[in-house]
Tab-separated table of C-alpha atoms and ligand atoms in Angstrom:
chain	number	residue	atom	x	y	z
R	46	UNK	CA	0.000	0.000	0.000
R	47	UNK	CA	2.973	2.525	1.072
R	48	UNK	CA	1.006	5.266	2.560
R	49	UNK	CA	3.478	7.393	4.444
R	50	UNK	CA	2.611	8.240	8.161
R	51	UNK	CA	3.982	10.979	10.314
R	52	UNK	CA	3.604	10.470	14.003
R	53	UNK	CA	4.951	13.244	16.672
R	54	UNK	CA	6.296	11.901	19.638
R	55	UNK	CA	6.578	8.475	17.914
R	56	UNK	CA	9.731	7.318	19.560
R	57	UNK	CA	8.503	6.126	23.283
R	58	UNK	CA	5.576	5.460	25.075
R	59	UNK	CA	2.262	5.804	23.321
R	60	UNK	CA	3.959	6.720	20.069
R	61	UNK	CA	6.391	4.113	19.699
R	62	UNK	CA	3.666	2.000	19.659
R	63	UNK	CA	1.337	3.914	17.198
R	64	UNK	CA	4.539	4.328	15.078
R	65	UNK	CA	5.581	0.229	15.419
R	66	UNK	CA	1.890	-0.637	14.372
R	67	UNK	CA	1.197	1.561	11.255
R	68	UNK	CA	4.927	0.049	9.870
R	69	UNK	CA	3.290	-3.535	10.654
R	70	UNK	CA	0.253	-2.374	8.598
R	71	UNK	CA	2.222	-1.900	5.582
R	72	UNK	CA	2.990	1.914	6.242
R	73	UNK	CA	5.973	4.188	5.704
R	74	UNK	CA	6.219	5.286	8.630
R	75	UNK	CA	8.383	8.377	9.765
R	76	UNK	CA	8.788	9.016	13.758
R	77	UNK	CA	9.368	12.698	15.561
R	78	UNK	CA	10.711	13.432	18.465
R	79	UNK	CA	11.550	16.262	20.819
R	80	UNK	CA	15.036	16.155	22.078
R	81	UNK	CA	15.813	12.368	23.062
R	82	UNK	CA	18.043	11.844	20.721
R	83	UNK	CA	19.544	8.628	22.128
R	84	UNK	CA	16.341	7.011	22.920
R	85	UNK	CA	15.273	8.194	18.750
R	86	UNK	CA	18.518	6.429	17.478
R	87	UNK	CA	17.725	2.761	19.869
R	88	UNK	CA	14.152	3.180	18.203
R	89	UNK	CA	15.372	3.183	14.891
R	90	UNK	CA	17.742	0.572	15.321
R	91	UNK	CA	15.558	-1.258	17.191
R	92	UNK	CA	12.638	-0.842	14.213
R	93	UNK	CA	13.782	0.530	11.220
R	94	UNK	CA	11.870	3.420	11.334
R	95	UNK	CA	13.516	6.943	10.729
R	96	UNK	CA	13.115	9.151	13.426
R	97	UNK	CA	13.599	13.263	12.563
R	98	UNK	CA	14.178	15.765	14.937
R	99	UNK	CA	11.398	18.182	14.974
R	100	UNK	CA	10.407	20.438	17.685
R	101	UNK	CA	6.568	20.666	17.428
R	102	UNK	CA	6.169	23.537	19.373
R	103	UNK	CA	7.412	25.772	16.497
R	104	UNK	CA	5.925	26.569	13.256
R	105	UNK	CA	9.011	26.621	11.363
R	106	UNK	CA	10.599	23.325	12.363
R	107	UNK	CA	7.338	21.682	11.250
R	108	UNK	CA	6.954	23.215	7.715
R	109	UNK	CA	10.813	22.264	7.372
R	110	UNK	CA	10.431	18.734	8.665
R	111	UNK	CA	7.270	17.643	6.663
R	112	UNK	CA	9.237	18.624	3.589
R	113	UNK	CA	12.221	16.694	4.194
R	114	UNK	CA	9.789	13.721	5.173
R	115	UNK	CA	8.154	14.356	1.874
R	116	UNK	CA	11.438	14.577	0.191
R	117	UNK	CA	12.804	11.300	1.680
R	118	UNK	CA	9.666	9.141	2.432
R	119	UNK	CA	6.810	10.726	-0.089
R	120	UNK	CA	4.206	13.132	0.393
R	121	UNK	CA	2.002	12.520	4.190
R	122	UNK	CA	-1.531	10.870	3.981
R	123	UNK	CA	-1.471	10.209	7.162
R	124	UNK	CA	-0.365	12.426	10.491
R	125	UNK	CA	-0.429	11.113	14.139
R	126	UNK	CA	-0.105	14.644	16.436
R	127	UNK	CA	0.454	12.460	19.567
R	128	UNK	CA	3.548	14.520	21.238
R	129	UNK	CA	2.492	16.297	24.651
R	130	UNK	CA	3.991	17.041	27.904
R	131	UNK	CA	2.941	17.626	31.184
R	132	UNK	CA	4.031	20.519	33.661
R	133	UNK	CA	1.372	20.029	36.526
R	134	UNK	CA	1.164	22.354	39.236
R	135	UNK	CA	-1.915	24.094	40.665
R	136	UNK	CA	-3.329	27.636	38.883
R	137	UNK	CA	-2.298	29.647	42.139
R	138	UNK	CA	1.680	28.046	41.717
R	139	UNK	CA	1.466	27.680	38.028
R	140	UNK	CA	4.511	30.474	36.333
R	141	UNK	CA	3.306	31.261	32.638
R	142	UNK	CA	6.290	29.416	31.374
R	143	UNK	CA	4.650	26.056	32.758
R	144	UNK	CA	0.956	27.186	31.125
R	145	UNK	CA	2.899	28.368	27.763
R	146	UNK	CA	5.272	24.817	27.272
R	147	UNK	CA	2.105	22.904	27.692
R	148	UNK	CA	-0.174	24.952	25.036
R	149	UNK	CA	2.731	25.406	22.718
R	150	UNK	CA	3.450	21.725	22.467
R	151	UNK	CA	0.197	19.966	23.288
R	152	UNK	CA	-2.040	22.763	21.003
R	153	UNK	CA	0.079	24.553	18.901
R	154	UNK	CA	1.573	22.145	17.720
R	155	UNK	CA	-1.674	20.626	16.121
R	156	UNK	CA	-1.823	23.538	13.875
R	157	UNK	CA	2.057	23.699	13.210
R	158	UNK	CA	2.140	20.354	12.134
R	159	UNK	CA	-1.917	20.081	10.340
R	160	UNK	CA	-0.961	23.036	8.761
R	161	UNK	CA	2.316	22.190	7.058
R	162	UNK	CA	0.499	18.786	5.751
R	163	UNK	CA	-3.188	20.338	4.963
R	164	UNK	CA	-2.130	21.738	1.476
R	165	UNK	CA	-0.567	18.861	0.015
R	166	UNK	CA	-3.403	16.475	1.272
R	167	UNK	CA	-6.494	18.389	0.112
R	168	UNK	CA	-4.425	18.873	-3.440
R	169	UNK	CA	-4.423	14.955	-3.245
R	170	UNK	CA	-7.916	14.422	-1.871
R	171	UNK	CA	-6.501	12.527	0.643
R	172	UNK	CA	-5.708	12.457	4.661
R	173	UNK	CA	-6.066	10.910	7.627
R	174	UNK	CA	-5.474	13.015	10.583
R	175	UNK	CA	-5.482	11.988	14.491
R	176	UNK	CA	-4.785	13.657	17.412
R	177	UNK	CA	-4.356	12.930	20.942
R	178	UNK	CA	-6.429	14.271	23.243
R	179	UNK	CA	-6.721	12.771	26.903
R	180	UNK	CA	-9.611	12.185	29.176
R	181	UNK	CA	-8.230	15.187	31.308
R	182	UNK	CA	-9.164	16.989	28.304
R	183	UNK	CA	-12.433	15.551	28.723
R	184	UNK	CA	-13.097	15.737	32.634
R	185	UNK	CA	-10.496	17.840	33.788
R	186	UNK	CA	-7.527	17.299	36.653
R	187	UNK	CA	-6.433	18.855	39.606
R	188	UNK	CA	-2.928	20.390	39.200
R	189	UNK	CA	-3.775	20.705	34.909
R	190	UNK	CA	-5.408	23.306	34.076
R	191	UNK	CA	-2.949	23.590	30.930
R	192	UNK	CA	-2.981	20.354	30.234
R	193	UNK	CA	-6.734	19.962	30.325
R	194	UNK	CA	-6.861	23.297	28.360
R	195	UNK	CA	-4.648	22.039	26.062
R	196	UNK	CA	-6.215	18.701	25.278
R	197	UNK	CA	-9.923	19.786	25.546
R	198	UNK	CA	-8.850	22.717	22.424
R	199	UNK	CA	-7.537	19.672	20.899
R	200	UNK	CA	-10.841	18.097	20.950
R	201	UNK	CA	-12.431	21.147	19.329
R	202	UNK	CA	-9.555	22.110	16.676
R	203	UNK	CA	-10.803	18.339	15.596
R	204	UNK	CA	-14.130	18.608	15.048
R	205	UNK	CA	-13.463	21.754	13.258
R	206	UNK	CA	-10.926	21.051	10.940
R	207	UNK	CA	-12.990	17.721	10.066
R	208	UNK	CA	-15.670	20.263	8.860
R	209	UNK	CA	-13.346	21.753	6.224
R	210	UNK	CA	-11.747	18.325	5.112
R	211	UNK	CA	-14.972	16.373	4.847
R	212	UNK	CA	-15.430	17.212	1.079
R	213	UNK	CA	-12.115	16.591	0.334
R	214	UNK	CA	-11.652	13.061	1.301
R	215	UNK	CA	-9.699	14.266	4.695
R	216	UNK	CA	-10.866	12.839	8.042
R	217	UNK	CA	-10.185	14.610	11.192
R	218	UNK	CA	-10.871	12.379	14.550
R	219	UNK	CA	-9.143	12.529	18.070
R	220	UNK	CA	-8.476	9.532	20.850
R	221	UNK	CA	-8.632	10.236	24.399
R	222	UNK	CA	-6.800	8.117	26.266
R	223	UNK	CA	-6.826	7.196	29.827
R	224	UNK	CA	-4.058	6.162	31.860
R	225	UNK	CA	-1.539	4.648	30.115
R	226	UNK	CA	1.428	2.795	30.927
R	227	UNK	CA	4.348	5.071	29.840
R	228	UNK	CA	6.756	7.208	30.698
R	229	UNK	CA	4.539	10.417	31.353
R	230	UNK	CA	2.272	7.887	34.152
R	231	UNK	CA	5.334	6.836	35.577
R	232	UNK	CA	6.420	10.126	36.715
R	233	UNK	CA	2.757	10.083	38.959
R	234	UNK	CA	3.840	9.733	42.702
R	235	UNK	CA	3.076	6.248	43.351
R	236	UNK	CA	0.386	7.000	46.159
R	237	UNK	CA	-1.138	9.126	43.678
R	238	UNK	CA	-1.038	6.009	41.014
R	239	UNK	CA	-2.099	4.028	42.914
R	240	UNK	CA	-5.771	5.866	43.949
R	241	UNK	CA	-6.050	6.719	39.789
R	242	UNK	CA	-6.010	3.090	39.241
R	243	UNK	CA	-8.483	2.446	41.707
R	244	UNK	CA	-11.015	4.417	39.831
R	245	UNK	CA	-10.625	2.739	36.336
R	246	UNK	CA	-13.140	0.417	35.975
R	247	UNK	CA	-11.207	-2.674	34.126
R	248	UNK	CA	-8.312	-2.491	37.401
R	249	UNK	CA	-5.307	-1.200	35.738
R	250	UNK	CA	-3.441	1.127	33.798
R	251	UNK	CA	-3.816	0.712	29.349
R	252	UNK	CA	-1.300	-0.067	27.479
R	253	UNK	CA	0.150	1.930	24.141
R	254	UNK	CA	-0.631	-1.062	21.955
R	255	UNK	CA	-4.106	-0.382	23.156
R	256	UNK	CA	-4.326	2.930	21.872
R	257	UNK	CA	-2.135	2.110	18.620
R	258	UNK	CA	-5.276	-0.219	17.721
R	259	UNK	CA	-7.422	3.016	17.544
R	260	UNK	CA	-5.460	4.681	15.371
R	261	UNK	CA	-5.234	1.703	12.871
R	262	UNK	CA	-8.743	1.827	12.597
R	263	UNK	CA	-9.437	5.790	12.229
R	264	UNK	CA	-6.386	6.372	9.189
R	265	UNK	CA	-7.795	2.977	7.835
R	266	UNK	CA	-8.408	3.722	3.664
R	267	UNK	CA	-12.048	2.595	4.808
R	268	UNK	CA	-12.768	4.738	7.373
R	269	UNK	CA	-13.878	7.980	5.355
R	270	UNK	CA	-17.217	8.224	6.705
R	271	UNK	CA	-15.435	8.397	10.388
R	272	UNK	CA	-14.995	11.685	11.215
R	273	UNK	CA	-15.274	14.695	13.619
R	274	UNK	CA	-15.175	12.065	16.204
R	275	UNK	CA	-13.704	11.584	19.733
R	276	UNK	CA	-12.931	7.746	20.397
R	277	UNK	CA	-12.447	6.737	24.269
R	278	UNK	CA	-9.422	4.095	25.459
R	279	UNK	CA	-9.767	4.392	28.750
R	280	UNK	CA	-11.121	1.161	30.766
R	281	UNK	CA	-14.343	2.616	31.330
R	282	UNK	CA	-13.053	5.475	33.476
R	283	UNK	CA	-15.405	8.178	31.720
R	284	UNK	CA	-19.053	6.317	30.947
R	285	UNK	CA	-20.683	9.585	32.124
A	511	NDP	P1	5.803	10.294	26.765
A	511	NDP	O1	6.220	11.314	27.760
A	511	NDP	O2	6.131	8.865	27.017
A	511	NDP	O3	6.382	10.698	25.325
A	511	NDP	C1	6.174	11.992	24.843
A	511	NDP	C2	6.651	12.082	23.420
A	511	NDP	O4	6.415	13.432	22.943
A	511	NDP	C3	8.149	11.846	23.294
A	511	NDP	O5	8.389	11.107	22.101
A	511	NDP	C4	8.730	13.248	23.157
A	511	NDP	O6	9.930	13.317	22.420
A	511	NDP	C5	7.615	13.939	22.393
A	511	NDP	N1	7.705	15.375	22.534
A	511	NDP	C6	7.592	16.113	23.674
A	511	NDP	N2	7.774	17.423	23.400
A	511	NDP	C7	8.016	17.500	22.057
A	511	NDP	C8	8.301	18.575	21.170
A	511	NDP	N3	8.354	19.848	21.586
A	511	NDP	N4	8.510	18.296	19.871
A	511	NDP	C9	8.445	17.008	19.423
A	511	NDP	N5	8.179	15.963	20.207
A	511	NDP	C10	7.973	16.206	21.516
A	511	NDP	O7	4.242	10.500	26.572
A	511	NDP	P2	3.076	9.442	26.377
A	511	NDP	O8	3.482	8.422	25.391
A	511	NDP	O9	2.589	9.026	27.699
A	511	NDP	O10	1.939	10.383	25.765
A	511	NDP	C11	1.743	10.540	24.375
A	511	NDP	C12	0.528	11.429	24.166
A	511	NDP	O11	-0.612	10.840	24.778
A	511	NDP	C13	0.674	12.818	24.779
A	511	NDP	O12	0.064	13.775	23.957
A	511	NDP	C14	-0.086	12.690	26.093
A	511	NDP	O13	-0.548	13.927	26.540
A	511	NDP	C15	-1.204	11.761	25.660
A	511	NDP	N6	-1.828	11.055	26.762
A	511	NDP	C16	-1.089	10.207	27.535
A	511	NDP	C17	-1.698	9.527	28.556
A	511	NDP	C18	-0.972	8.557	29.407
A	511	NDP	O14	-1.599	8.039	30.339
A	511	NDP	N7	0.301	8.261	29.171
A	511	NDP	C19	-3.129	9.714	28.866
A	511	NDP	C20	-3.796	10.622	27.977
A	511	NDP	C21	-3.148	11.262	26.972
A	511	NDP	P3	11.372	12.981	23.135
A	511	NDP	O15	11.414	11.491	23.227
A	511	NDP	O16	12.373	13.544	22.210
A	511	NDP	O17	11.339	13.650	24.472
């Protein structure tokens, strides 16, 4: 088939997997990252997959890196905007450097990269676009209010911009996963963990491979009559 597929943040944790599963479905697959470059070089060597060095966050790094993708790999049907970080502290602690990283590369970057992509895919009638949104975008969490900003703009940029693709074969759809088991949970004081896990219905945390099978289905060639939508990986945690 050879579609090529762009995922941001593809190198670890929920993108490594997303990344590792489109290259099993038969895609080319290019992976971005931030500024790991030793865990981007084990991931390559580890899967074959090129990884490029794109900070998301900034408008001109993306327009530069989808063109070298093009250049190397082919022109993008489908993009994965999965990179995000957290910076968690409460609104009355919160500086406006910790609000600013988290809308700049959570939200921003959503247009950076959608933006440097959009032109070549509606010339092409063509695209499959997913972002990743969280259930915090959804519901909210203590400590995030630019994180749950963040995300929950995510989840309206996508219904959106699947309004001005629809009649030119370009879906738009978001995930929102729960807790997953990566690097980003991890980092959750364990007491903390361990009282988020009691509240997800199915008893423990998801795993990437669980969210990778989402994505498979949204960019699927089939799935252009799937769009505008927000699709849920989260144990149950958010039935309401
Ligand atoms: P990780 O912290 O494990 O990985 C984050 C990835 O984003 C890394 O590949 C990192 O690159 C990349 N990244 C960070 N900043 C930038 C940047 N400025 N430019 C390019 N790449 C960048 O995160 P997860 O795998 O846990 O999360 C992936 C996505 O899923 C995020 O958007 C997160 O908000 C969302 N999510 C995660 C949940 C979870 O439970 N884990 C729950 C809900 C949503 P590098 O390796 O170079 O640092």
């Amino acid at each position: 088939m050879g579609r090529v597929a762009v995922v941001t943040g593809g190198t670890r944790g929920i993108g490594e997997a997303i990344s590792v599963a489109l290259k099993n479905a038969g895609y080319k697959v290019a992976a971005v990252y931030g500024g790991d470059a030793a865990k981007a070089k084990a991931f390559t060597e580890k899967t074959g997959i090129p990884a490029y060095q794109i900070d998301v966050s900034n408008f001109k790094q993306c327009q530069d890196g989808v063109a070298k993708i093009t250049a190397d790999l082919g022109p993008v049907d489908v993009l994965v905007n999965n990179a995000g970080i957290t910076r968690d502290g409460t609104l009355h602690k919160m500086t406006p450097e910790q609000w600013q990283a988290v809308i700049d590369t959570n939200l921003s970057s959503c247009f950076n990269m959608c933006r440097s992509v959009i032109d070549s895919m509606r010339a092409r009638d063509f695209g499959r676009i997913v972002n990743i949104g969280s259930i915090n975008g959804q519901a909210g969490q203590y400590g995030q209010v630019n994180y749950a900003a963040a995300k929950s703009g995510i989840h309206g940029f996508t219904k959106a911009l699947a309004q001005e693709g629809a009649a030119k074969g370009i879906t738009v759809n978001a995930i929102a996963p729960g807790y997953i088991d990566t690097d980003m949970v991890r980092a959750v004081p364990p007491q903390v963990l361990e009282k988020i896990v009691a509240k997800i219905p199915v008893g423990r945390l998801g795993q990437a491979s669980e969210i990778a099978r989402g994505v498979l289905f949204l960019v699927a060639d089939e799935g252009g009559f799937v769009t505008g939508s927000t699709l849920s990986i989260n144990g149950g945690q958010h039935m309401y």
